[in-house]
Every structure is written in C-alpha cells, then in structure tokens.
Coordinates of C-alpha atoms in Angstrom, one line a residue:
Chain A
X294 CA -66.6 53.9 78.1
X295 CA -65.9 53.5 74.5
X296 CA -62.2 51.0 74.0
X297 CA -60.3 53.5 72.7
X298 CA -60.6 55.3 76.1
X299 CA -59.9 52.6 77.6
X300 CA -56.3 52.0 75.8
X301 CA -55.7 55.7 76.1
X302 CA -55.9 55.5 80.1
X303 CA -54.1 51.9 80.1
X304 CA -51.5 53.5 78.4
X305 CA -51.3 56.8 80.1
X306 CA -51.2 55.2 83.3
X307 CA -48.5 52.6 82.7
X308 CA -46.2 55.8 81.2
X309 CA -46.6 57.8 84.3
X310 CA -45.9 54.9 86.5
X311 CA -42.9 54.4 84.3
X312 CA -41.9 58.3 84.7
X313 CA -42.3 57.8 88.8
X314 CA -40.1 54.8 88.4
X315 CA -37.1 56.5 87.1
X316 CA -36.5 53.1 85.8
X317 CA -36.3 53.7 82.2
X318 CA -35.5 57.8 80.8
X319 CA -38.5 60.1 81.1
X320 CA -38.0 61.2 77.7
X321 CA -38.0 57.6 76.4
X322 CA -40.9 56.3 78.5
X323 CA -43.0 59.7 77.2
X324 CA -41.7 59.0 73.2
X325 CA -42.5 55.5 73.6
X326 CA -46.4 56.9 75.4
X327 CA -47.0 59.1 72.2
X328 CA -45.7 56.9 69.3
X329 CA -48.1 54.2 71.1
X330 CA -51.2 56.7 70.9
X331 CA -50.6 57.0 67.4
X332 CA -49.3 53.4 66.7
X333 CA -52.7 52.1 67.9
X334 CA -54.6 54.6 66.4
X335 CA -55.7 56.6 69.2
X336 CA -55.0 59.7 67.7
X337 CA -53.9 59.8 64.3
X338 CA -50.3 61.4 63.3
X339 CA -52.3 64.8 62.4
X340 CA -53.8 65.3 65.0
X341 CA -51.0 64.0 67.1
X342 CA -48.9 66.7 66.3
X343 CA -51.8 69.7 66.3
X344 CA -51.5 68.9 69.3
X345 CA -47.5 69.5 70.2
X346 CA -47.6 72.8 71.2
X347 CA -45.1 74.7 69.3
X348 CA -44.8 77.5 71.1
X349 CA -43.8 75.6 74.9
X350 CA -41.0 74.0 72.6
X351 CA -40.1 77.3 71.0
X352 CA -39.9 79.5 74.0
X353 CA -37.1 76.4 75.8
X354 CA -35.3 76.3 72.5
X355 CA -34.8 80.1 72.2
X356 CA -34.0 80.4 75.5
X357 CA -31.5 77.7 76.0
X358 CA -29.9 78.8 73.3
X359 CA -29.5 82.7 74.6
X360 CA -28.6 81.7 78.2
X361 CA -26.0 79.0 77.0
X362 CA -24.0 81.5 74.7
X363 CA -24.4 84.4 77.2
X364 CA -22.8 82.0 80.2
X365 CA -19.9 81.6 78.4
X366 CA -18.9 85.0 78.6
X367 CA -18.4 84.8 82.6
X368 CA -21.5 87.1 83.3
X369 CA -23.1 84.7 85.8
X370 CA -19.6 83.8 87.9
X371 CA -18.8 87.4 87.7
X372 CA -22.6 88.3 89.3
X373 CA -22.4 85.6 91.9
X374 CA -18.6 86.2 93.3
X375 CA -19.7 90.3 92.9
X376 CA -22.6 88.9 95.5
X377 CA -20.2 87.1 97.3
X378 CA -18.4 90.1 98.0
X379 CA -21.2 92.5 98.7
X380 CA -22.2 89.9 101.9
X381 CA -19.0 90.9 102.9
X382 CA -17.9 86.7 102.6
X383 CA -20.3 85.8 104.9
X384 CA -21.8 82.3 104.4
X385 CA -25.0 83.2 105.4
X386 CA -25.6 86.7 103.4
X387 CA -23.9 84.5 100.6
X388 CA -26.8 81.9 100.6
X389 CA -29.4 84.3 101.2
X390 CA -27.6 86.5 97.8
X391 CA -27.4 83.4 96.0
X392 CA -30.9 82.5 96.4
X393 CA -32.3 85.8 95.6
X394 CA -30.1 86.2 92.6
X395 CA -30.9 82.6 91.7
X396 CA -35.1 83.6 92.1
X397 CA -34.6 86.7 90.0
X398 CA -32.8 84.7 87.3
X399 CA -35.3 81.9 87.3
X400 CA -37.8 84.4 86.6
X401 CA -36.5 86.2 83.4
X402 CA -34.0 83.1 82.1
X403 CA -36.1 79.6 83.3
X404 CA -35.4 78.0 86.2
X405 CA -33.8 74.8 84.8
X406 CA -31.4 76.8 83.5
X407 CA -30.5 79.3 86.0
X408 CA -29.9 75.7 88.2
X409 CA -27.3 74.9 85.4
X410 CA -25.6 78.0 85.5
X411 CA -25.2 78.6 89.2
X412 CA -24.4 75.1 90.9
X413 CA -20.7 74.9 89.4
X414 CA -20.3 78.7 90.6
X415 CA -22.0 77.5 94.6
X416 CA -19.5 74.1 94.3
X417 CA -16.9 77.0 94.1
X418 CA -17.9 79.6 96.6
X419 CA -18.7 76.7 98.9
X420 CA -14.9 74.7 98.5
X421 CA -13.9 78.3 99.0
X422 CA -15.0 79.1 102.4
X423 CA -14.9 75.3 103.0
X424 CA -18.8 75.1 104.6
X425 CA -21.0 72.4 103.1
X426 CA -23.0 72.8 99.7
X427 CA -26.1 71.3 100.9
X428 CA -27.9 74.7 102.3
X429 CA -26.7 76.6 99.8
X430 CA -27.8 74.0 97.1
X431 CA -31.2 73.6 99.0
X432 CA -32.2 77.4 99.0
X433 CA -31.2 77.6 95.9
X434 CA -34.0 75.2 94.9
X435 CA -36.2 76.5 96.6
X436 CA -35.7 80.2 95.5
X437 CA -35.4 78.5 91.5
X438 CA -38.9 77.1 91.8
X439 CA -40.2 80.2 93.9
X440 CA -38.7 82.6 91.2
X441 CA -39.5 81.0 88.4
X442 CA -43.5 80.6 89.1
X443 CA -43.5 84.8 88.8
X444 CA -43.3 85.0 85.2
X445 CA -44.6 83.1 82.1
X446 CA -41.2 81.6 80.8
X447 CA -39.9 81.1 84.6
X448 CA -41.2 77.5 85.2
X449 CA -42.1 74.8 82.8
X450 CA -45.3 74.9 83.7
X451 CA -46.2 78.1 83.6
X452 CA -44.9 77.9 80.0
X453 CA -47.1 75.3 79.2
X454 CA -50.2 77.8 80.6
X455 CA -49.0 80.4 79.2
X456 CA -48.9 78.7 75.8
X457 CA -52.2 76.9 76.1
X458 CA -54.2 80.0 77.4
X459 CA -53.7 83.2 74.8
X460 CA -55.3 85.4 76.9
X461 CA -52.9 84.9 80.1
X462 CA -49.6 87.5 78.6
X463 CA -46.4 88.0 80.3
X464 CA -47.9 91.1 81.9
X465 CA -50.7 89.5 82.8
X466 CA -48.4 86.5 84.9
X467 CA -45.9 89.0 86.0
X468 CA -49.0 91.1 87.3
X469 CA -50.7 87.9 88.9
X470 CA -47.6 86.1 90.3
X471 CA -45.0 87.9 91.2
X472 CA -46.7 89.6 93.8
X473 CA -47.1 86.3 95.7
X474 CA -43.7 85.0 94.0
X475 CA -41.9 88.2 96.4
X476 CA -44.6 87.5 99.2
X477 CA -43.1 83.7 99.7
X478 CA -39.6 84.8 99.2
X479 CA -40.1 87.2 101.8
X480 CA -41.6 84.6 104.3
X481 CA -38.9 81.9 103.3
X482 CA -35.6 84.1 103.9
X483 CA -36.0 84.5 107.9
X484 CA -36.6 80.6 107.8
X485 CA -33.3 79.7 105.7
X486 CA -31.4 82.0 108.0
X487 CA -33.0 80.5 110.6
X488 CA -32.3 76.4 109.5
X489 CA -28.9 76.5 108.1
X490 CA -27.1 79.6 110.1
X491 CA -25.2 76.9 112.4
X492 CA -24.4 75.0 109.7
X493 CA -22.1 77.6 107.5
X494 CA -19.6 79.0 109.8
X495 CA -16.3 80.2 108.2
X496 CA -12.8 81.3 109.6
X497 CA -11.7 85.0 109.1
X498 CA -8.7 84.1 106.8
X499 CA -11.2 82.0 104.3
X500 CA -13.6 85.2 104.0
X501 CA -11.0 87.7 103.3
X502 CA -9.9 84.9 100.5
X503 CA -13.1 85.9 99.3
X504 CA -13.1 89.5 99.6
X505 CA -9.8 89.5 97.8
X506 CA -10.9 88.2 94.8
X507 CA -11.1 89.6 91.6
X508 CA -14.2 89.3 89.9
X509 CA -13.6 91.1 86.8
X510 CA -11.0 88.8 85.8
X511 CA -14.1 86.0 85.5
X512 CA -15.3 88.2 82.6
X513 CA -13.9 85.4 79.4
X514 CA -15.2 87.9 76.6
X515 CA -16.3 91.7 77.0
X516 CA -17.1 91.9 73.3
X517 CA -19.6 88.8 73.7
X518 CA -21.0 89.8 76.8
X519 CA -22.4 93.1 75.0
X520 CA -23.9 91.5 72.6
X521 CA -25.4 89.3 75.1
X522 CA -26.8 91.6 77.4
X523 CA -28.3 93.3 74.1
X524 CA -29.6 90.9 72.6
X525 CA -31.1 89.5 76.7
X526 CA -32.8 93.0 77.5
X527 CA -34.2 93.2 73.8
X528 CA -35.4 89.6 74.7
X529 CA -36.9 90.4 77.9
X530 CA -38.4 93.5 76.3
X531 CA -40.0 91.4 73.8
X532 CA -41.7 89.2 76.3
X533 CA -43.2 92.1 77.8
X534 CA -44.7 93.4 74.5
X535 CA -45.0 90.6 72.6
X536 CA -49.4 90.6 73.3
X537 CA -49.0 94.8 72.0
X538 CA -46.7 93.5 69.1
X539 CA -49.3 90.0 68.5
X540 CA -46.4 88.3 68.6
X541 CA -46.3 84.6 70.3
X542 CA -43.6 84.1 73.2
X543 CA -41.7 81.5 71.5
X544 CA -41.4 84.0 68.1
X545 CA -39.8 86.1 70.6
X546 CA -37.6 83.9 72.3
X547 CA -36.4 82.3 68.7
X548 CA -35.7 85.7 67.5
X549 CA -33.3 86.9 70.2
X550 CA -31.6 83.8 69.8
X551 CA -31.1 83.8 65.8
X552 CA -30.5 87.6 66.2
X553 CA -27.7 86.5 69.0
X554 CA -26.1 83.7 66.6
X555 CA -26.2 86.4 63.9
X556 CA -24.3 88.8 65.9
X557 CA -21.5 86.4 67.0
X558 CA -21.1 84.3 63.9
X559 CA -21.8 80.4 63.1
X560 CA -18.9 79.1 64.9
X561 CA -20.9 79.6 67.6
X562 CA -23.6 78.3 66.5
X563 CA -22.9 74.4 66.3
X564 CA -21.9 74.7 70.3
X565 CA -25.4 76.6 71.0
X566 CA -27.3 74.0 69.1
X567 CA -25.2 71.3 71.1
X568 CA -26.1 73.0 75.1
X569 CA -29.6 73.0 74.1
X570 CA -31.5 70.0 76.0
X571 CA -32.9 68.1 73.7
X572 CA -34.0 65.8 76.3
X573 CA -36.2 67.7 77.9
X574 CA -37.6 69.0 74.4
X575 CA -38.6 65.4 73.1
X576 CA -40.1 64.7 76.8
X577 CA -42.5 67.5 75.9
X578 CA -43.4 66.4 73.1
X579 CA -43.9 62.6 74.1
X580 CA -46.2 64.1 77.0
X581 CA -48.4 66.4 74.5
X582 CA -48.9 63.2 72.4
X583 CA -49.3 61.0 75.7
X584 CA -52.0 63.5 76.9
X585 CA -53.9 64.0 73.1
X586 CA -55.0 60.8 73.4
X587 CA -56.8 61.9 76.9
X588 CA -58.0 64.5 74.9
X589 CA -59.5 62.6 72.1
X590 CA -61.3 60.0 73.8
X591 CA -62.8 62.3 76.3
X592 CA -61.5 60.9 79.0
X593 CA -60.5 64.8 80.0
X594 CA -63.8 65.9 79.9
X595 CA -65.4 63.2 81.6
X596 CA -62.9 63.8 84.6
X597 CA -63.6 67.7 84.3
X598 CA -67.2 67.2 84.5
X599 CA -66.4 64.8 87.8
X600 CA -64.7 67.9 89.2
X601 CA -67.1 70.0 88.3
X602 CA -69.5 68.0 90.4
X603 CA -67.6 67.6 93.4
X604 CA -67.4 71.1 93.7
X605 CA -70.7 71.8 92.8
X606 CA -69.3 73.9 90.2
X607 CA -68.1 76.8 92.8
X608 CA -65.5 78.7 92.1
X609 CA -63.8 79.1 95.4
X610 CA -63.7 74.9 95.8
X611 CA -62.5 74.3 92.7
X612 CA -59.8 76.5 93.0
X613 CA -58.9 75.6 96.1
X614 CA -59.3 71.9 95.3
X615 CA -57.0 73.0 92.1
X616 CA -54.5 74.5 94.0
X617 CA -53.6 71.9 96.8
X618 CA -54.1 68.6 94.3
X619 CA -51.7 70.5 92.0
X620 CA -49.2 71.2 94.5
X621 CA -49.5 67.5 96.5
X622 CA -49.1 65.9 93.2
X623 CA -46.7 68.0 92.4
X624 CA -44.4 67.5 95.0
X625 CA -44.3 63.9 94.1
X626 CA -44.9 63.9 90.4
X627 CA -43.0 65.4 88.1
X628 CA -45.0 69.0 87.8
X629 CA -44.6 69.0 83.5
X630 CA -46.8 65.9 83.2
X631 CA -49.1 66.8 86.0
X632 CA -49.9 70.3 84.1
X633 CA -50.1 68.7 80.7
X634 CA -52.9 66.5 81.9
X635 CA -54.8 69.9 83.7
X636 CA -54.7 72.1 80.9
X637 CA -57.4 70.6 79.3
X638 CA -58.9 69.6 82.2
X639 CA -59.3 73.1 82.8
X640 CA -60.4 74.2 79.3
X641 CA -62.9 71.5 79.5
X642 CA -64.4 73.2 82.4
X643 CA -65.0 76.7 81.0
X644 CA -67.1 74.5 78.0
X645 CA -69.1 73.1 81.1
X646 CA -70.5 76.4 82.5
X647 CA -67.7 77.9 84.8
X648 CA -67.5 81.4 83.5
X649 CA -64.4 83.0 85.3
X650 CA -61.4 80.6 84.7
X651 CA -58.9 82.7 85.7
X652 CA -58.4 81.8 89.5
X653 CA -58.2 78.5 88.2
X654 CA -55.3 79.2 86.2
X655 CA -53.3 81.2 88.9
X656 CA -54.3 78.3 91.5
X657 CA -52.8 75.5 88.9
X658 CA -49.6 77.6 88.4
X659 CA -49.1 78.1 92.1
X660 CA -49.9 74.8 92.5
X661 CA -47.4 73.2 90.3
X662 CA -45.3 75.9 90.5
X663 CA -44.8 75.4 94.3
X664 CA -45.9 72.2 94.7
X665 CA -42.6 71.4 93.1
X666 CA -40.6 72.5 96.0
X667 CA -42.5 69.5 98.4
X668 CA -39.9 66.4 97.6
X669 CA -36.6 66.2 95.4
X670 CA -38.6 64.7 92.8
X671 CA -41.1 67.1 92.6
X672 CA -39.5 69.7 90.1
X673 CA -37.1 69.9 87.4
X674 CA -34.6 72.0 88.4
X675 CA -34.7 69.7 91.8
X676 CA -34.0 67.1 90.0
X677 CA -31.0 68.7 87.7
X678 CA -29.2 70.1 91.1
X679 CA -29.3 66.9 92.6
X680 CA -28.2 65.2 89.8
X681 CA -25.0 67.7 89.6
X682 CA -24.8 67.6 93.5
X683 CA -24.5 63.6 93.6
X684 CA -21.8 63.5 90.5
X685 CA -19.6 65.8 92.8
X686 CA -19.6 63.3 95.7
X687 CA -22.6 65.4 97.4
X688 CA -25.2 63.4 97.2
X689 CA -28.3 65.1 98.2
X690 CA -30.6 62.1 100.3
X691 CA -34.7 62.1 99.3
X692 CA -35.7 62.2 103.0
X693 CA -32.8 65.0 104.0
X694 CA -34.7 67.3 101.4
X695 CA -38.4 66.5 102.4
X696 CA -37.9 67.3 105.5
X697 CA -37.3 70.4 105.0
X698 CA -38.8 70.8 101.8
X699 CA -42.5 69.4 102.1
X700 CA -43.0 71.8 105.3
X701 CA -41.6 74.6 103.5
X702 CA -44.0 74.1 100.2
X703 CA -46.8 73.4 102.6
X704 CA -46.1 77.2 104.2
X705 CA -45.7 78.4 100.8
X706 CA -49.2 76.9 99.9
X707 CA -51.2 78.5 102.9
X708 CA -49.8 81.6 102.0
X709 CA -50.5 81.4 98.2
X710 CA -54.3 80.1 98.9
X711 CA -55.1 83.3 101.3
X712 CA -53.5 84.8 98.1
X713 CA -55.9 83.4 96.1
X714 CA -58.9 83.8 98.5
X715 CA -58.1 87.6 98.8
X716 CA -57.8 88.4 95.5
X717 CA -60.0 86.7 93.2
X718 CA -62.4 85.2 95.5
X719 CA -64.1 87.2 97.3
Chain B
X132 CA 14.7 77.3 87.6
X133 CA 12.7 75.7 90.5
X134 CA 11.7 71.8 90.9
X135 CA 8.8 70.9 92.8
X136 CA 8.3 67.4 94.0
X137 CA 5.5 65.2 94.5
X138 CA 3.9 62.6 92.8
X139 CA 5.5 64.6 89.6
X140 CA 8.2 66.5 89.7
X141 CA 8.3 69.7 87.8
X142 CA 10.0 72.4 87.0
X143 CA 9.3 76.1 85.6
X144 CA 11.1 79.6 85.4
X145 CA 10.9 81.2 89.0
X146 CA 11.8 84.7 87.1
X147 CA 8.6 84.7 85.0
X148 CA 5.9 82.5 87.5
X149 CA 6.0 81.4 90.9
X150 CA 3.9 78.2 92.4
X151 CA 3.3 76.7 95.6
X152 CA 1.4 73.5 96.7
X153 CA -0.4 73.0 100.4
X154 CA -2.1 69.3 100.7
X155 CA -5.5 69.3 102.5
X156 CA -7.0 66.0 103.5
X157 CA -8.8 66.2 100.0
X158 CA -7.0 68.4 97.9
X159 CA -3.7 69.9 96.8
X160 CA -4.0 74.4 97.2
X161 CA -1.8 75.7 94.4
X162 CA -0.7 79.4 94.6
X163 CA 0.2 80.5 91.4
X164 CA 1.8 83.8 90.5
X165 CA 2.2 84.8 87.2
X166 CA 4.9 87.9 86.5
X167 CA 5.6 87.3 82.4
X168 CA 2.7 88.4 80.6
X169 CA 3.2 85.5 77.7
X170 CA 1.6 83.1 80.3
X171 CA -1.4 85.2 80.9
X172 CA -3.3 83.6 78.6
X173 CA -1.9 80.1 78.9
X174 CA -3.5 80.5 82.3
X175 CA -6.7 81.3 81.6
X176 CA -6.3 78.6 78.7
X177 CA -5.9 75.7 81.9
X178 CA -9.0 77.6 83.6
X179 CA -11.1 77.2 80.6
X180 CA -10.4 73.7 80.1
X181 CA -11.2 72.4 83.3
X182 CA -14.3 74.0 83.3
X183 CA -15.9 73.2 80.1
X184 CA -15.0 69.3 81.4
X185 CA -18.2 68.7 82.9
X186 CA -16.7 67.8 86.4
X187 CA -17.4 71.1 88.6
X188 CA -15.0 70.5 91.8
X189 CA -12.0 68.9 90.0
X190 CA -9.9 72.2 89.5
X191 CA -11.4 75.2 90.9
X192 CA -10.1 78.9 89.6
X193 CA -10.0 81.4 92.2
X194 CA -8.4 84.9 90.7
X195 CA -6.9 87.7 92.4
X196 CA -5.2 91.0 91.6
X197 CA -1.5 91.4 89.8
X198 CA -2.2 87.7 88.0
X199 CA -2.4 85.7 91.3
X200 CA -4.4 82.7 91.0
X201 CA -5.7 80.5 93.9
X202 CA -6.5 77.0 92.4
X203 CA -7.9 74.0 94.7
X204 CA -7.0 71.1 92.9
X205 CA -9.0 67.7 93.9
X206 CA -6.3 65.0 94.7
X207 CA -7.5 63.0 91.7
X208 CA -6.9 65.2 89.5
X209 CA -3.5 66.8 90.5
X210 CA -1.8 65.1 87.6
X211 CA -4.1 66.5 85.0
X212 CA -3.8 69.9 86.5
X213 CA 0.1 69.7 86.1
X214 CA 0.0 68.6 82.7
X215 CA -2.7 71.3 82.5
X216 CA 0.0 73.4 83.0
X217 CA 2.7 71.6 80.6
X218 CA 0.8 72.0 77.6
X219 CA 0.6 75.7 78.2
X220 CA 4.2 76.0 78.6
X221 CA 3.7 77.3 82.0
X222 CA 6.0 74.6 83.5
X223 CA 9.0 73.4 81.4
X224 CA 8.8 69.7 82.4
X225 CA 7.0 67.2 84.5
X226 CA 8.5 63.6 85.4
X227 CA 7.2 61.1 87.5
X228 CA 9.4 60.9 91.0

C-alpha cells in the first residue's frame, strides 16, 4: 500500500475515534480531518473541494432556513396542541399523535429539525398533564428517524444518497421507502402503547386543562404563516418534480427559501441566517474532505473489492451484509460519517462488475436510516433531543434508551430485510 | 388595586387583569386573566420572550378562551416572570418583601 494511503487511513481512523469520543466537537475533529488531508497533500485543495458535495449542503441550508422562519409563526405548537385535543388529552393517544405527526414531519422537513421544533412543544404538553417526558421524547425519536428514512431530504443520510446517486429522485425514494417507512411505523405503534401506557397516567381535571385550551391563539402571525405554507407546498412540490424540471434538490430547497426571505423582507433575513446550523454544515464538509482522501488513495476501492469477494459478488449477500453492517454501525456511530465512507464504497462496486446497484442503495439507507434508532448516539436527531432533554433537568441515561432502542431497531431491521428480500431480490 | 405577596410583592389593577399564584413542589401556577384589551399584547409580548430564551420549561404559556392564560412558572424563574410582567405594564410595581 502506497504511504499516502497509509496517512489517509491513519488519519481517518484517529478522526472517527475522535468523533466516538465526544471529547473534542465533531465539527472541529472533522475540519481539523480535512484541512489535514489537504495540509499533507493527500488531496490537493481542488480536488478537496470537488469533492464537497454542494448539493447535501444546499438541500440543509435551504431547508433550515424555510422551517426556522415558518416555526416562528406558531404553526407547529398550533398542530401539536390541535393533536393534543383530537386524543381527547389522553397521554397515550397524545404520544402516539406526537409521534406520527413527528414521522410525517421528519419526512417532508428533515428530521433534525422536526426534533428542534417539537421538543419545547412535548416539555409543554408533558408539564401540562404532569406525566414524564421520557416516553414521549423516546417515540418521538424513534418515529424522527423512522419518518425521515421515507423520503430523500428526511434523514441526513439519505441526503447524502440522494446527492451522490442522480438517478435515485424523490419519487424514486418516496416510491422505495416509504412503503417500509409506514410498514415499521405500523409495527412500532402497538409496541409504544404497549411499553410506556403505565407510565403516562393523568387525572381528569389535568386533561380537561388540555381540552380547554385554545390553540388558535398559538398562531404569532397569520400573515406569515400564509406565506409559509406557500412558499412549503411550492417547496415540497418542487422536490417531487425537480428530476421532470432537471433541477437538483438543493436548487429547489435554496429557491423556496430566497423566494420565502423575498416575500417577508430582510429583517428577517439576518434571524434566518442566524437559526441555520452551521455546525452541522461545516461537519459535512470536514467529513467529504475526511473521506476524499479514502477516495484518492484507493483505499475505498480496495475495501469494495474485499466486499465484493466476501460475497462472492452476490447480490442478495451483499445487500444483506450492507444492510445489517450499516444499521450495527449505525446504532453506535454517528450514521453521517458511516454513509460518507459507503457511498463510494458502493459506487466502487458497480466499476467492479455488480450490475444492479439499487438494492444496495435501499439496504444502505435502511441501514443507516434505522440503524440510527439502536443507541442514543446512533442518530442526529437522538443526539439533539437528548441534548435538549438533559438541559431541562431530564436527562435521558445511554443504557435507559438501548434498552429499549437496540431491540426496537433490531425489529425494525428484520422487517426491512424481508422488505428487501421480497422486493428486489428475488 | 390588589397586592400579592411572595418573595415580591406586586401590585396591578384588579378592574383591567386578574392573577392568582398556586405553589407546586417545583413550580409557582399563575392564572392570569386579562379583561383590558391594552394588555393583550403586552401578554403575548412576556410569552414571546420566554420562549425565544433558549430554556424550554422555565415559563410555560398555556392559553384559553376570553384572554385567560395558564402559565407554570419554574421556581427559579418566578422573579423573571414578574418582572416579565413589569416591563409590560401588566403589573404596576414589584418590591421585594
């Protein structure tokens, strides 16, 4: 192996340990990866940024910006209290509303964000009927990472496929995954009834506190909220014609936001720019860098072709083998690294001689997708709810969310690999 | 004019809002009622405020009809709620007892 590789898997391997750690900031750690790829002339800068992929960035961007100006208005309080009151203020139709409102959302706004948005709204409903936020935080989890693996722009790394692979659309995710996305959903809603029913018990006079309120009064600015939801199902209608229109999903996602910021003036503007994570940008583009020098060196194809030949190239192992190392690595990785090392992986593999790629692709985004539901440090939007959870004097333990987490993403897994089986396999 | 002690004292026009405080082992319960329309929008002014402030279970909003607000105020932040409610000139004063 020539020395370049060599430094490019030193390094690589020393950044991810750093990311598990949690010692130092991911986004630091990944920076610190990429400048060193192109500090010791691994890759050089030109390549090094061919290979950020604009579009991934693009897509977050635009979106972060629509969702943040659109929450101000009051929409999402006003949806989830509106819920609240449909279950008739009972805890457990409340957490099973929240978590299907919280899967839909995922699925058409990202999941990271939809976490953001409905977390202060739970801490409220929750104080409310005075039950504990935990199973409602959980499912809520669960139901983000579940939700957001139907759609292109509903999980990070389905973003990152869907930017890397030009022939998987929105349709063509939408068509692929949400089918099984509804399929788990389905299986997991008995279950959460099931776990945390004894846990959520109420008194009359706290649920008719509920039913009383009034949830228009949560709506800050009708004139805004228009424009929102205009500007959101033009959006959303753009995603699912953006292949028809040859238009890339980020172009689509930037547009609605400009065309939003356009409608409701600059003083909005400096506030959008400022909601936007910027963190979670720059770790993406620290990780494409990271991962380019992978690229370069060949280490990714070496380790494709090893792949290859453990599965004797079949299609049914390799996806199989795809599908449960991406959701075990998953569960205690973060999934965003995990998928920006497989892309290529992946792409390597259809240069080697495996002609129908797509089962791989579905298996990787189940995979991570899923996967990311195993541990508390599996996922994003895991990791954002805790985070919020913890700073309200919640804390929400590592081992209290395995155990029921890992079981539930291991269900979740079996059911997505007869998927798999039945559908593309045989 | 009513006064209202506890660790503050304060006082507001009992013709144009009405307040009441239960303690729970964690919080104060405020019930506010709001009957002159110029403090309509000084309370949705405190609402906004506290939560745009990053902390999601210091002050928690919980609106009914006819301008009656339910607000669970976390015990460490019961003094920030009532100045909250100062600078919108929906109390007329606040002392320390």
């Amino acid at each position: 192996m020539e020395q370049q590789a060599i430094w490019a898997i030193g390094i690589f391997l020393v950044i991810y340990a750093l990311i598990i750690s949690e010692k130092v900031h991911r986004t630091i750690v990944a920076m610190i990866g990429g400048l060193l790829m192109v500090g010791l002339g691994i890759v050089d800068q030109e390549t090094a940024l061919h290979h950020i992929d604009f579009n991934t960035l693009g897509l977050l961007i635009g979106m972060m910006i629509i969702v943040s100006i659109t929450a101000d208005t009051g929409l999402f309080k006003f949806i989830a209290i509106w819920a609240a009151k449909k279950s008739k203020g009972n805890p457990v139709s409340i957490l099973i509303a929240l978590a299907l409102i919280t899967a839909v959302a995922s699925a058409f706004l990202d999941n990271v964000t939809t976490v953001l948005l409905m977390v202060p709204v739970t801490f409220s409903i929750t104080r409310q009927l005075r039950v504990p936020p935990f199973p409602f935080l959980f499912t809520q989890i669960i139901a983000s990472n579940v939700g957001g693996t139907a759609t292109l722009i509903g999980d990070p790394p389905n973003i990152m496929i869907g930017s890397a692979v030009k022939e998987l659309t929105f349709m063509s995710f939408i068509s692929n995954l949400a089918p099984i996305a509804i399929i788990v959903i389905i299986v997991y809603v008995p279950i959460f009834i099931l776990l945390f029913r004894k846990q959520i018990k109420t008194t009359p006079a706290l649920t008719k506190s509920i039913m009383d309120m009034d949830e228009k009064e949560l709506i800050a600015d009708h004139k805004l909220l228009r424009k929102c939801l205009i500007v959101l199902g033009l959006t959303i209608l753009g995603f699912f014609l953006h292949q028809s229109v040859h238009l890339e999903s980020a172009t689509v996602a930037l547009a609605g936001a400009f065309l939003l910021l356009l409608l409701t003036g600059e003083h909005m503007m400096e506030q959008a720019f400022t909601k936007v994570e910027w963190t979670t940008i720059f770790f993406f583009i620290g990780l494409f860098v990271l991962v380019s020098g992978l690229v370069e060196t060949g280490v990714i194809a070496k380790l494709a072709a090893q792949a290859i030949e453990l599965t004797h190239g079949n299609l049914v192992a390799t996806s199989f083998l795809i599908l449960w190392m991406s959701a075990i690595a998953s569960a205690f990785l973060d999934n965003i690294p995990f998928v920006a090392t497989m892309i290529p992986m992946i792409k390597e593999m259809g240069n080697m001689g495996v002609n129908n790629l797509e089962p791989l692709w579905w298996s990787l985004a189940l995979g991570a997708c899923l996967g990311g539901n195993g541990s508390l440090i599996g996922a994003s939007a895991n990791l954002i709810v805790a985070g919020m959870s913890g700073k309200e004097g919640h804390p929400i333990k590592f081992m209290q969310y395995l155990k029921y987490g890992f079981p539930l993403m291991i269900l979740s897994i079996v059911v997505s690999s007869v998927y798999i089986y039945l559908r593309y396999l045989i | 004019m009513r006064t209202v002690k506890m660790e503050l004292t304060y006082r507001y026009h009992k013709d144009e809002i009405e307040i009441s405080e239960t303690p729970t082992d964690t919080d104060i319960e405020f019930e506010i009622w709001i009957s002159a329309e110029k403090h309509w929008a000084g309370i949705k002014a405190v609402q906004k405020f506290f939560e745009e402030d990053k902390v999601y279970t210091d002050v928690l909003f919980y609106a009914y009809e006819n301008h009656h607000y339910r607000v669970i105020v976390r015990r460490d932040y019961y003094v920030a709620f009532i100045l909250g409610l100062l600078k919108q000139h929906l109390i007329e004063a606040a002392e320390w007892v």
